[in-house]
Coordinates of C-alpha atoms in Angstrom, one line a residue:
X296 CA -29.0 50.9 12.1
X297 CA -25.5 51.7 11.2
X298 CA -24.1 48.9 13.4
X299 CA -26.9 46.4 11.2
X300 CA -25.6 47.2 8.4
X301 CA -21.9 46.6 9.2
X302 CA -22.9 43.0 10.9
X303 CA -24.7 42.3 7.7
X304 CA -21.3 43.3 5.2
X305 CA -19.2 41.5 7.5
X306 CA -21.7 38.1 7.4
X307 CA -21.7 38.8 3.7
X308 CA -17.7 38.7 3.1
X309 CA -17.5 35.7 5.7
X310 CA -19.8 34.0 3.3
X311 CA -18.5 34.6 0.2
X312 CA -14.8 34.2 1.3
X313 CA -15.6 31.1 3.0
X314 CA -17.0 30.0 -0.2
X315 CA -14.1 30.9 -2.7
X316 CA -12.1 28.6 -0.2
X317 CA -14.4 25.9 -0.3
X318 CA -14.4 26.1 -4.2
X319 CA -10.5 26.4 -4.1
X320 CA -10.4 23.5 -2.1
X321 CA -13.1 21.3 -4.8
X322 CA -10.5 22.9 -7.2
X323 CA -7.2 22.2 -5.9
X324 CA -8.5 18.2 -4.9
X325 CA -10.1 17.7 -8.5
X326 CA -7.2 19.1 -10.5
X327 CA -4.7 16.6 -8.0
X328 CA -6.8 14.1 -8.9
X329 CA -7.0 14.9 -13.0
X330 CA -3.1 15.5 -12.5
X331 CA -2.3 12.4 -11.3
X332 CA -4.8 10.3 -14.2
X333 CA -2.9 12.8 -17.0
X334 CA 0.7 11.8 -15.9
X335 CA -0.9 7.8 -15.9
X336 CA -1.6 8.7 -19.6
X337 CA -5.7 7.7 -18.1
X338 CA -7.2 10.4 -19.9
X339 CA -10.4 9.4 -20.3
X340 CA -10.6 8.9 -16.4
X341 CA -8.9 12.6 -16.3
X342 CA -11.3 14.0 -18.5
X343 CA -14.4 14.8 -16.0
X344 CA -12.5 16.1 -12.4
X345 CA -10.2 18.4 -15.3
X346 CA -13.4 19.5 -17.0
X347 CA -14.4 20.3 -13.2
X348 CA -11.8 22.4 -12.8
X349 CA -11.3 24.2 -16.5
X350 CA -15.5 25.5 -15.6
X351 CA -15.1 26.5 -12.1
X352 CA -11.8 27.7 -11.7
X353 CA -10.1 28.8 -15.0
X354 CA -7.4 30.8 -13.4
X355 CA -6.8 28.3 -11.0
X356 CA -3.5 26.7 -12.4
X357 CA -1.9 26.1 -15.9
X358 CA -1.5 22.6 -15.4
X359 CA -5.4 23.1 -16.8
X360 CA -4.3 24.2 -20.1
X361 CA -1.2 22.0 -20.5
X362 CA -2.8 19.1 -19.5
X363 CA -6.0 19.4 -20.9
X364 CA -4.3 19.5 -24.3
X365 CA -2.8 16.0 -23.6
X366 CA -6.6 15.1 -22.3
X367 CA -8.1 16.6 -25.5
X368 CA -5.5 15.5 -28.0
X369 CA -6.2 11.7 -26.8
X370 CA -10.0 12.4 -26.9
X371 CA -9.2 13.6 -31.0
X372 CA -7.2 10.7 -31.8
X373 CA -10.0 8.1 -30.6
X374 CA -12.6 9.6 -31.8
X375 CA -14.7 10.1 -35.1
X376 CA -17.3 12.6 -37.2
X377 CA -19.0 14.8 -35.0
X378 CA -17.4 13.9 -31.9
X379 CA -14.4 14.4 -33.1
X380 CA -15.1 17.7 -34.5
X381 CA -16.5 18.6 -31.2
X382 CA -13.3 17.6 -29.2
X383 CA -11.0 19.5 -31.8
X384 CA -13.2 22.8 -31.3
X385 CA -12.9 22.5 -27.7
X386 CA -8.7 22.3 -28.1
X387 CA -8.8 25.7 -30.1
X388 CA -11.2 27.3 -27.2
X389 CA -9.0 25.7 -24.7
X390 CA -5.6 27.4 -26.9
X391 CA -8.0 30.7 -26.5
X392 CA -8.8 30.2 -22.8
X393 CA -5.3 29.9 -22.1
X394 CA -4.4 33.1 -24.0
X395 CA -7.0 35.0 -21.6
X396 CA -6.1 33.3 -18.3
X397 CA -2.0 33.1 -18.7
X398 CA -1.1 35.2 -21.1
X399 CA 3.2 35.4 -20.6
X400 CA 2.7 31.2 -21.2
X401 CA 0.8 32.1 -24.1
X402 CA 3.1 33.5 -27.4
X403 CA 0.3 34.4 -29.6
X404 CA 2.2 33.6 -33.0
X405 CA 3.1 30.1 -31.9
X406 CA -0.4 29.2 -30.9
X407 CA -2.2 30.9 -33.6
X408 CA 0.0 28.7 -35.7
X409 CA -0.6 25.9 -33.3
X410 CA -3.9 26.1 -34.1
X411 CA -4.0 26.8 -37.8
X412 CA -2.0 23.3 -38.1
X413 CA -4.7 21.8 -35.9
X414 CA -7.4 22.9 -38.3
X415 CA -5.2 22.2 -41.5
X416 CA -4.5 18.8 -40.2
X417 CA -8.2 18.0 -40.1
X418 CA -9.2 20.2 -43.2
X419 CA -11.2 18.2 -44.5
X420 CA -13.5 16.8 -41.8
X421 CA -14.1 20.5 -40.4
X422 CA -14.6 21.8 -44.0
X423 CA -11.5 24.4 -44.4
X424 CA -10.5 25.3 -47.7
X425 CA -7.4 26.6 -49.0
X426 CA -8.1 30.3 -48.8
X427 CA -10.0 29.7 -45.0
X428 CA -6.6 28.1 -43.9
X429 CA -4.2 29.9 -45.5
X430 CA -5.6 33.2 -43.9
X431 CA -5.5 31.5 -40.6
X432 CA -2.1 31.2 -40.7
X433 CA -1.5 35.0 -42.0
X434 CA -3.1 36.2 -39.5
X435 CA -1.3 34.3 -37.0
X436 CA 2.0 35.4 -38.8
X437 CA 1.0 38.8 -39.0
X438 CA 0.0 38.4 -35.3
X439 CA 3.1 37.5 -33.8
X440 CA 6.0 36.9 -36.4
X441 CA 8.5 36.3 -33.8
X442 CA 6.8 33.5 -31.6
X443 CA 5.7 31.9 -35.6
X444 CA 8.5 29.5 -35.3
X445 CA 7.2 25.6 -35.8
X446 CA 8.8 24.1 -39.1
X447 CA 5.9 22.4 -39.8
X448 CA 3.5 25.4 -39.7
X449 CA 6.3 27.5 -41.6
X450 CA 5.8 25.0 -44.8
X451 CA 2.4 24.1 -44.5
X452 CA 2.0 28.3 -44.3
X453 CA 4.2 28.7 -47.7
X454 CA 2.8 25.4 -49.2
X455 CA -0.7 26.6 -49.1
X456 CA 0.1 29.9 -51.1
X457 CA 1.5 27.9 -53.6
X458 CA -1.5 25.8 -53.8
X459 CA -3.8 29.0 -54.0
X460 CA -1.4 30.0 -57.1
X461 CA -1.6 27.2 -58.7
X462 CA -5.7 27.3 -58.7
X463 CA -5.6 31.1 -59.8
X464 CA -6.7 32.7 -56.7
X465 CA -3.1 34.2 -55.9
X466 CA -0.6 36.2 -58.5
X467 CA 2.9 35.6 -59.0
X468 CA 4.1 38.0 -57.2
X469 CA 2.1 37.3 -53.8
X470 CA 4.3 33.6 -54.5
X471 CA 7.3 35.0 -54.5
X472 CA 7.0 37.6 -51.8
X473 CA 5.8 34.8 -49.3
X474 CA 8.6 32.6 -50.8
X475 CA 11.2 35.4 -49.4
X476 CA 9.3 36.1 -46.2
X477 CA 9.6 32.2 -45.1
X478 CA 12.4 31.3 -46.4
X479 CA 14.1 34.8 -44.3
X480 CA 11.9 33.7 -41.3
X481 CA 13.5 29.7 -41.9
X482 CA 17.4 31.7 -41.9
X483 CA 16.4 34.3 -39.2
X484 CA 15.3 30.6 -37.2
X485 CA 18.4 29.2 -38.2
X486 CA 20.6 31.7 -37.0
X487 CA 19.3 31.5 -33.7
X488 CA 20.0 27.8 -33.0
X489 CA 23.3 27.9 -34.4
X490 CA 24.4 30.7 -32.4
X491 CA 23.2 28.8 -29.1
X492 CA 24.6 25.5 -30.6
X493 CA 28.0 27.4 -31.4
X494 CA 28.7 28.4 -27.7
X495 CA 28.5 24.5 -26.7
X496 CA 30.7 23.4 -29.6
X497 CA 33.0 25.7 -28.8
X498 CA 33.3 24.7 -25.1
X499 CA 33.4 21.1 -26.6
X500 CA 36.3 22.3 -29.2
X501 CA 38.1 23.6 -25.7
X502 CA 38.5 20.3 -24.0
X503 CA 35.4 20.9 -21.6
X504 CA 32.6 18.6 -21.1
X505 CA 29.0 20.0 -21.6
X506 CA 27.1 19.9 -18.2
X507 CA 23.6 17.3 -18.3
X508 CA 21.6 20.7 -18.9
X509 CA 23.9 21.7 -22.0
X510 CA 23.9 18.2 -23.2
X511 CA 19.8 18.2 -23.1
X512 CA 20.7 21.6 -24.6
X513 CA 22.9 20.6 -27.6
X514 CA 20.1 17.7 -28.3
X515 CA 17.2 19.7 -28.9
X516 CA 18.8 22.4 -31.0
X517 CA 20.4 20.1 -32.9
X518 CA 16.8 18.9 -33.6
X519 CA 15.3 21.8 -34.6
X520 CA 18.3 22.6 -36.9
X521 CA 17.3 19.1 -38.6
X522 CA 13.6 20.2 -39.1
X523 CA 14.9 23.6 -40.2
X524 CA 17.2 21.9 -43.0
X525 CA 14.5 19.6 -43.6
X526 CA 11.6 22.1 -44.6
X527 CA 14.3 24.6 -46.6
X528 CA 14.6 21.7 -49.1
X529 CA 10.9 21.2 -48.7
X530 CA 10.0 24.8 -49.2
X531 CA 12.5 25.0 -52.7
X532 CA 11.0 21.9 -54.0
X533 CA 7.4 23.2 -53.3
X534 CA 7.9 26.0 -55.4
X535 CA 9.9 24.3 -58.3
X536 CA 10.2 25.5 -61.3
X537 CA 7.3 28.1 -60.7
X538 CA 10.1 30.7 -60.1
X539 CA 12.1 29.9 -63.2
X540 CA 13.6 33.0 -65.6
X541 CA 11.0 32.6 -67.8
X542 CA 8.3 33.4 -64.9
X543 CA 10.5 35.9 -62.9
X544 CA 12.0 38.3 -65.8
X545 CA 9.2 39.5 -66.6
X546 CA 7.6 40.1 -62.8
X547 CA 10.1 41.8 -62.1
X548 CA 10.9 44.0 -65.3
X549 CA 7.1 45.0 -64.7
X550 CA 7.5 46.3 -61.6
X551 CA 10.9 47.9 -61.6
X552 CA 10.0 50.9 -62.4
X553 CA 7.8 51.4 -59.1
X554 CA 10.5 49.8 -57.2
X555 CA 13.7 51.1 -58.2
X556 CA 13.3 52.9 -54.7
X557 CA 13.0 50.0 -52.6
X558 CA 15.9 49.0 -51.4
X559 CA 14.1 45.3 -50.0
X560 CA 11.9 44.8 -52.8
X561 CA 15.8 45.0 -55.1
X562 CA 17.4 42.8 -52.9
X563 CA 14.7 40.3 -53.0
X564 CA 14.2 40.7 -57.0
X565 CA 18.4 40.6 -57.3
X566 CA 18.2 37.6 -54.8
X567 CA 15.7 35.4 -56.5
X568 CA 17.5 35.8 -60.3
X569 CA 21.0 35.0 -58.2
X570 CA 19.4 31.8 -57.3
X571 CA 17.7 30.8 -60.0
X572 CA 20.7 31.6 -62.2
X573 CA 19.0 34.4 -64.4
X574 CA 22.2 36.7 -64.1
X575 CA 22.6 36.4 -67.6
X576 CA 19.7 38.4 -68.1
X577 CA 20.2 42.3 -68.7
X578 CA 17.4 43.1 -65.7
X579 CA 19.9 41.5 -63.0
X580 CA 22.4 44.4 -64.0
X581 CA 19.6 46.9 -63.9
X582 CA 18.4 45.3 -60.2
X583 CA 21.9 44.9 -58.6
X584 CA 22.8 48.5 -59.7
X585 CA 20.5 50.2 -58.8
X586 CA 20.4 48.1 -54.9
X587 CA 23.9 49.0 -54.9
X588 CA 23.5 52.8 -55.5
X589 CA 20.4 53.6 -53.4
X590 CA 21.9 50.9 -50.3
X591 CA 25.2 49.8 -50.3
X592 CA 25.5 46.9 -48.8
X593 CA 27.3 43.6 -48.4
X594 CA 24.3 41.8 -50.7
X595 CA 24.3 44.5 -53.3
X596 CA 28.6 44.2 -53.1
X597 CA 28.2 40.3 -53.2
X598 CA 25.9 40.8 -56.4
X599 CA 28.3 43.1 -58.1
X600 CA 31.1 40.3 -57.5
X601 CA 28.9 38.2 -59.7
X602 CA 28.6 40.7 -62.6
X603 CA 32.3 40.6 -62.4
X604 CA 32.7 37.1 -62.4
X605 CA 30.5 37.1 -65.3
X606 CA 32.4 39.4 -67.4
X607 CA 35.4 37.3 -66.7
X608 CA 37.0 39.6 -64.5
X609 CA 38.0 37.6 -61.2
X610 CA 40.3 40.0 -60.1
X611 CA 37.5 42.7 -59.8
X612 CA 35.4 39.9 -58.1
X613 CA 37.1 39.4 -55.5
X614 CA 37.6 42.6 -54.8
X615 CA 34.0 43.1 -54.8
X616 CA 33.6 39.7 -52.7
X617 CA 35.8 41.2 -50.1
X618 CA 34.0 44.9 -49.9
X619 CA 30.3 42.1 -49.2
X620 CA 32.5 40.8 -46.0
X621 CA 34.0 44.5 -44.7
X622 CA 30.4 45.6 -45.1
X623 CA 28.6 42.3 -43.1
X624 CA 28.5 43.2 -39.6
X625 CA 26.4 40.2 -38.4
X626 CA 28.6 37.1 -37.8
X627 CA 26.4 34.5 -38.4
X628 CA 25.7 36.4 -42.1
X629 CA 29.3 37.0 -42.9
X630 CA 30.1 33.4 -42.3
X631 CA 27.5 33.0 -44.8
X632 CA 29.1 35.3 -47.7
X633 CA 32.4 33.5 -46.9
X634 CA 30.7 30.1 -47.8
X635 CA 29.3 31.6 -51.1
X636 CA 32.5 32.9 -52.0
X637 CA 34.4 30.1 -50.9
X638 CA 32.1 27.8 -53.2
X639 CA 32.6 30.3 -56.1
X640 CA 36.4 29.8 -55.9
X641 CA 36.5 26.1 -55.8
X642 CA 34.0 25.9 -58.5
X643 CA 37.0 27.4 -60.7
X644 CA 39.8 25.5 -59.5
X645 CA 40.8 28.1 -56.9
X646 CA 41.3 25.7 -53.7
X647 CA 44.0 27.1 -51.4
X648 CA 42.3 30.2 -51.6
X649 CA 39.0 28.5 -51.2
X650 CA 39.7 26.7 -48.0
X651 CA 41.2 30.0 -46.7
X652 CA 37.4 31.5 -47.4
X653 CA 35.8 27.9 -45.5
X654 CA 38.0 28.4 -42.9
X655 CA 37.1 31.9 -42.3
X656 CA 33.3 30.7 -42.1
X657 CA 33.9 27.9 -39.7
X658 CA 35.3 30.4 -37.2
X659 CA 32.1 33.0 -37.2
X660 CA 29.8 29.4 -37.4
X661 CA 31.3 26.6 -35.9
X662 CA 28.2 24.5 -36.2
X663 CA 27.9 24.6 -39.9
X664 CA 29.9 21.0 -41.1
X665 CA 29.1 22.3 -44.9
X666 CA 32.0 23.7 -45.1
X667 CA 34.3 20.9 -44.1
X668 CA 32.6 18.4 -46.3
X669 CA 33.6 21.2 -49.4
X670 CA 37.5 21.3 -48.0
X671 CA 37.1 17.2 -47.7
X672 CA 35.9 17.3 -52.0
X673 CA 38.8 19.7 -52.3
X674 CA 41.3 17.4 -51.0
X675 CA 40.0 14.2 -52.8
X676 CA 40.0 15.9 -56.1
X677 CA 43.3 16.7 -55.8
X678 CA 44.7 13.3 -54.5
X679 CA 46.5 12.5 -57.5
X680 CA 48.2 15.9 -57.6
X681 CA 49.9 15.8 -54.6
X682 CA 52.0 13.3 -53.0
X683 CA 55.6 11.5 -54.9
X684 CA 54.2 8.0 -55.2
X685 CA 50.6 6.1 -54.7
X686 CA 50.5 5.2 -51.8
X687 CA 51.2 9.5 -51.2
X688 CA 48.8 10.5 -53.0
X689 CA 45.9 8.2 -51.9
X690 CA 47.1 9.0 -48.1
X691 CA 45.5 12.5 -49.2
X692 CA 41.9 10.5 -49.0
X693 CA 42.8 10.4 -44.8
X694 CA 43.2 14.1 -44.8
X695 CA 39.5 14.2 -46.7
X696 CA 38.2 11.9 -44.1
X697 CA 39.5 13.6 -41.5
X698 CA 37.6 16.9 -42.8
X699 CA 34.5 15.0 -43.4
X700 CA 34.4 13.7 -39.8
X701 CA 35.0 17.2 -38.3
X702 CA 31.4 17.8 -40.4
X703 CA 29.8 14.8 -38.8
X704 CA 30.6 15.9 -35.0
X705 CA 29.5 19.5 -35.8
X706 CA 26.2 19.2 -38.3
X707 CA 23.3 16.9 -37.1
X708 CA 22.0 17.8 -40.5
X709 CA 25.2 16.3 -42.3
X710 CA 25.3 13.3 -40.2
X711 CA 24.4 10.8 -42.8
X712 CA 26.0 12.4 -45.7
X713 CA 29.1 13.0 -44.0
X714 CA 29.2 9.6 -42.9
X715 CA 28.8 8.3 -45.9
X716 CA 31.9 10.8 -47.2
X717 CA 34.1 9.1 -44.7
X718 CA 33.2 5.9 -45.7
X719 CA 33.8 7.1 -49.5
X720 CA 37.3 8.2 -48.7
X721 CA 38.6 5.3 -46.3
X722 CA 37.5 3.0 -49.2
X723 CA 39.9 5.1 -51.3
X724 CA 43.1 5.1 -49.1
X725 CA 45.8 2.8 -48.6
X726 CA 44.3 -0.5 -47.1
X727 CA 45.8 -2.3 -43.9
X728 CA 47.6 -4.9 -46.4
X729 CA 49.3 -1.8 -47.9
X730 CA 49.8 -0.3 -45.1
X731 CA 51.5 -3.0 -44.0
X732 CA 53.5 -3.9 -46.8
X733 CA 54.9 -0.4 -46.9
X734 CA 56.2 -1.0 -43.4
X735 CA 55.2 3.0 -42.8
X736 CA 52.2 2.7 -40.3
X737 CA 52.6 5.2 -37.4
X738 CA 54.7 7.7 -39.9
X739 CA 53.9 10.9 -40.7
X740 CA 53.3 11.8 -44.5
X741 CA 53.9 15.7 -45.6
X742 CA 51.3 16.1 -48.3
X743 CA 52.5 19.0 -50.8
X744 CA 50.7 21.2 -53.6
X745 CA 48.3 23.5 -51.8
X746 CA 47.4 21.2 -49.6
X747 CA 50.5 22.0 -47.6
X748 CA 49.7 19.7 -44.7
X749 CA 51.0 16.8 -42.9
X750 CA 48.8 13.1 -42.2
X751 CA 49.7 10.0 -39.8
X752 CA 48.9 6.9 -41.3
X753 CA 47.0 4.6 -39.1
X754 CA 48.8 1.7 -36.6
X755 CA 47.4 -1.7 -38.2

């Protein structure tokens, strides 16, 4: 009986192993075959041996899920009404299949968002409102705030809040709070791809060529810098002149007194009116305080600088200023302060010392060309300062197209602008007639004031 019984378990697993190969094998010939159709870009001839494979053998091999969004993106894009509806159902059950079966090529922020965008995209013919989508995508950047990284989504997240404010259904407060959490999540993104982007400037700077991998590199985090830069200007204009001083004062004089504890909710309060240039207002001294006393920090020391500057005192500013950078630890934050400082002293005529305060940014971010285009204005507002004759002081307009180049090579996001600076400056210089005339082409001019530096004018 015994040795029946054994027979029969061993028939049993001969059968069933013998057919989980023979389904492998349907699997691994259908998905070769849907493969093959998919890279063609034949995706309706794809569609039935990969549906094949997605039923029978769901863990069989990602190329189902990556793939079948290609096959499933074409089958929305030609399609209409219900069919279309159907097909855009099945991409967010595929986006959920995926999540089960290959989970580490899954990052649940990035496709929750993935498929909030794919539901907002098509609001209206699946019958989403504002408040359905906008919780789709807090839940998916409550889910997983670090993988929540599409520019797109990131706007289209912020831009519906706004919406929902502007129909009643969400307070001021909710606005702004959501306002600070993107726009930190935008900077936190930003940070990232500069930091990756400064290593292969810096190898550039050194006289090495990038590898084919590091060029590919370079490229695609140039891009995202680009969309990054893109939706901050989006995400400011969105919001507008909701978060004026007339809206915020009074937010945030209601709330103080429940706050005054909170070290992020002061920071945020004190870095909204900084913004939006309500430092005039008695509350700002109250915020910035109080920040300052319960967490000292470089933001609360920055803000203090701006008291200062406001009370005229721009020796105690700067003193201030310079406590913000001894207290920044991050690099990529301190290059930041140095920009804002920088940008205060050339607003009041303060240059030399400005470009010192660029300078010091473009060494802790080497990718960021704003600072370059500021030191270019600098030097082109001065040209008729510095320099003994004309053609002198228009050589000064080289010197601010050199700076405004250096920008160019560095920032995809100042491309344009920067060229157009060039462009702008070379106009203003000494032409190849006058350069010729002077008989000085090839010579080196010394440029003097606080410029202190020395240009070549150009071989004609």
């Amino acid at each position: 009986m015994k040795t029946k019984i054994t027979l029969l378990l061993a028939f049993f697993f001969i059968g069933v192993n013998f057919g989980f190969a023979q389904q492998d094998e349907e699997c691994m010939t259908k998905l070769s075959i849907f493969h093959e159709y998919t890279k063609a870009k034949n995706y309706d001839a794809a569609y039935e041996p990969w549906m094949d494979v997605r039923n029978k053998c769901p863990k069989f091999n990602n190329a189902i899920y990556v793939d079948g969004e290609k096959i499933l993106d074409h089958k929305i894009d030609n399609s209409t009404g219900v069919e279309k509806v159907a097909f855009i159902n099945d991409l967010l059950k595929l986006w959920e299949q995926k999540g089960e079966h290959f989970a580490s090529k899954t990052p649940k922020g990035e496709y929750a968002a993935q498929a909030s965008q794919l539901m907002y995209d098509n609001r209206e013919l699946l019958n989403k409102s504002d408040g359905d989508l906008y919780a789709a995508f807090d839940a998916a950047y409550k889910l997983d705030k670090e993988t929540f990284t599409n520019p797109k989504s990131l706007y289209t997240y912020f831009s519906l809040m706004v919406d929902l404010y502007d129909a009643g259904k969400k307070p001021a407060a909710d606005l702004f709070n959501k306002y600070d959490d993107v726009v930190e999540k935008v900077e936190d993104e930003v940070k990232n791809f500069s930091e990756k982007l400064n290593g292969l400037i810096e190898k550039e700077d050194a006289g090495t060529a990038l590898t084919s991998k590091e060029g590919k590199y370079k490229k695609y985090y140039e891009s995202y810098l680009n969309a990054y830069d893109q939706i901050s200007g989006s995400i400011d204009g969105k919001l507008g002149p909701r978060a004026n001083c007339e809206n915020l004062v009074p937010i945030y004089q209601r709330d103080f007194e429940a706050n005054k504890g909170n070290a992020i909710w002061l920071q945020r309060a004190a870095g909204q009116m900084s913004q939006k240039e309500c430092t005039d207002d008695p509350l700002f001294f109250k915020l910035v305080n109080a920040y300052h006393n319960i967490s000292p920090s470089a933001n609360s020391a920055y803000y203090l600088g701006l008291l200062k500057d406001k009370e005229g005192d721009s020796n105690g500013a700067i003193k201030f200023y310079e406590q913000a950078i001894s207290l920044e630890s991050d690099g990529f934050k301190k290059s930041k302060l140095y920009y804002r400082i920088a940008s205060k002293l050339k607003a009041k005529g303060n240059y030399g010392k400005a470009r010192g305060y660029y300078r010091e940014a473009l060494k802790l971010n080497p990718s960021n060309g704003r600072p370059y285009i500021a030191i270019a204005a600098m030097y082109a507002a001065s040209a008729n300062n510095c320099g003994d004759s004309n053609f002198d002081k228009r050589a000064v307009y080289w010197l601010a197209a050199d700076e405004a180049r250096k920008a160019a090579r560095v920032d995809p996001t100042l491309s344009k602008a920067a060229s157009q600076s060039v462009a702008n400056y070379m106009a203003k210089a000494p032409q190849k007639s006058e350069i010729f005339s002077s008989g000085r082409a090839g010579q080196s001019i010394s440029i003097g004031c606080w410029i202190g530096a020395s240009v070549t004018v150009p071989n004609i």
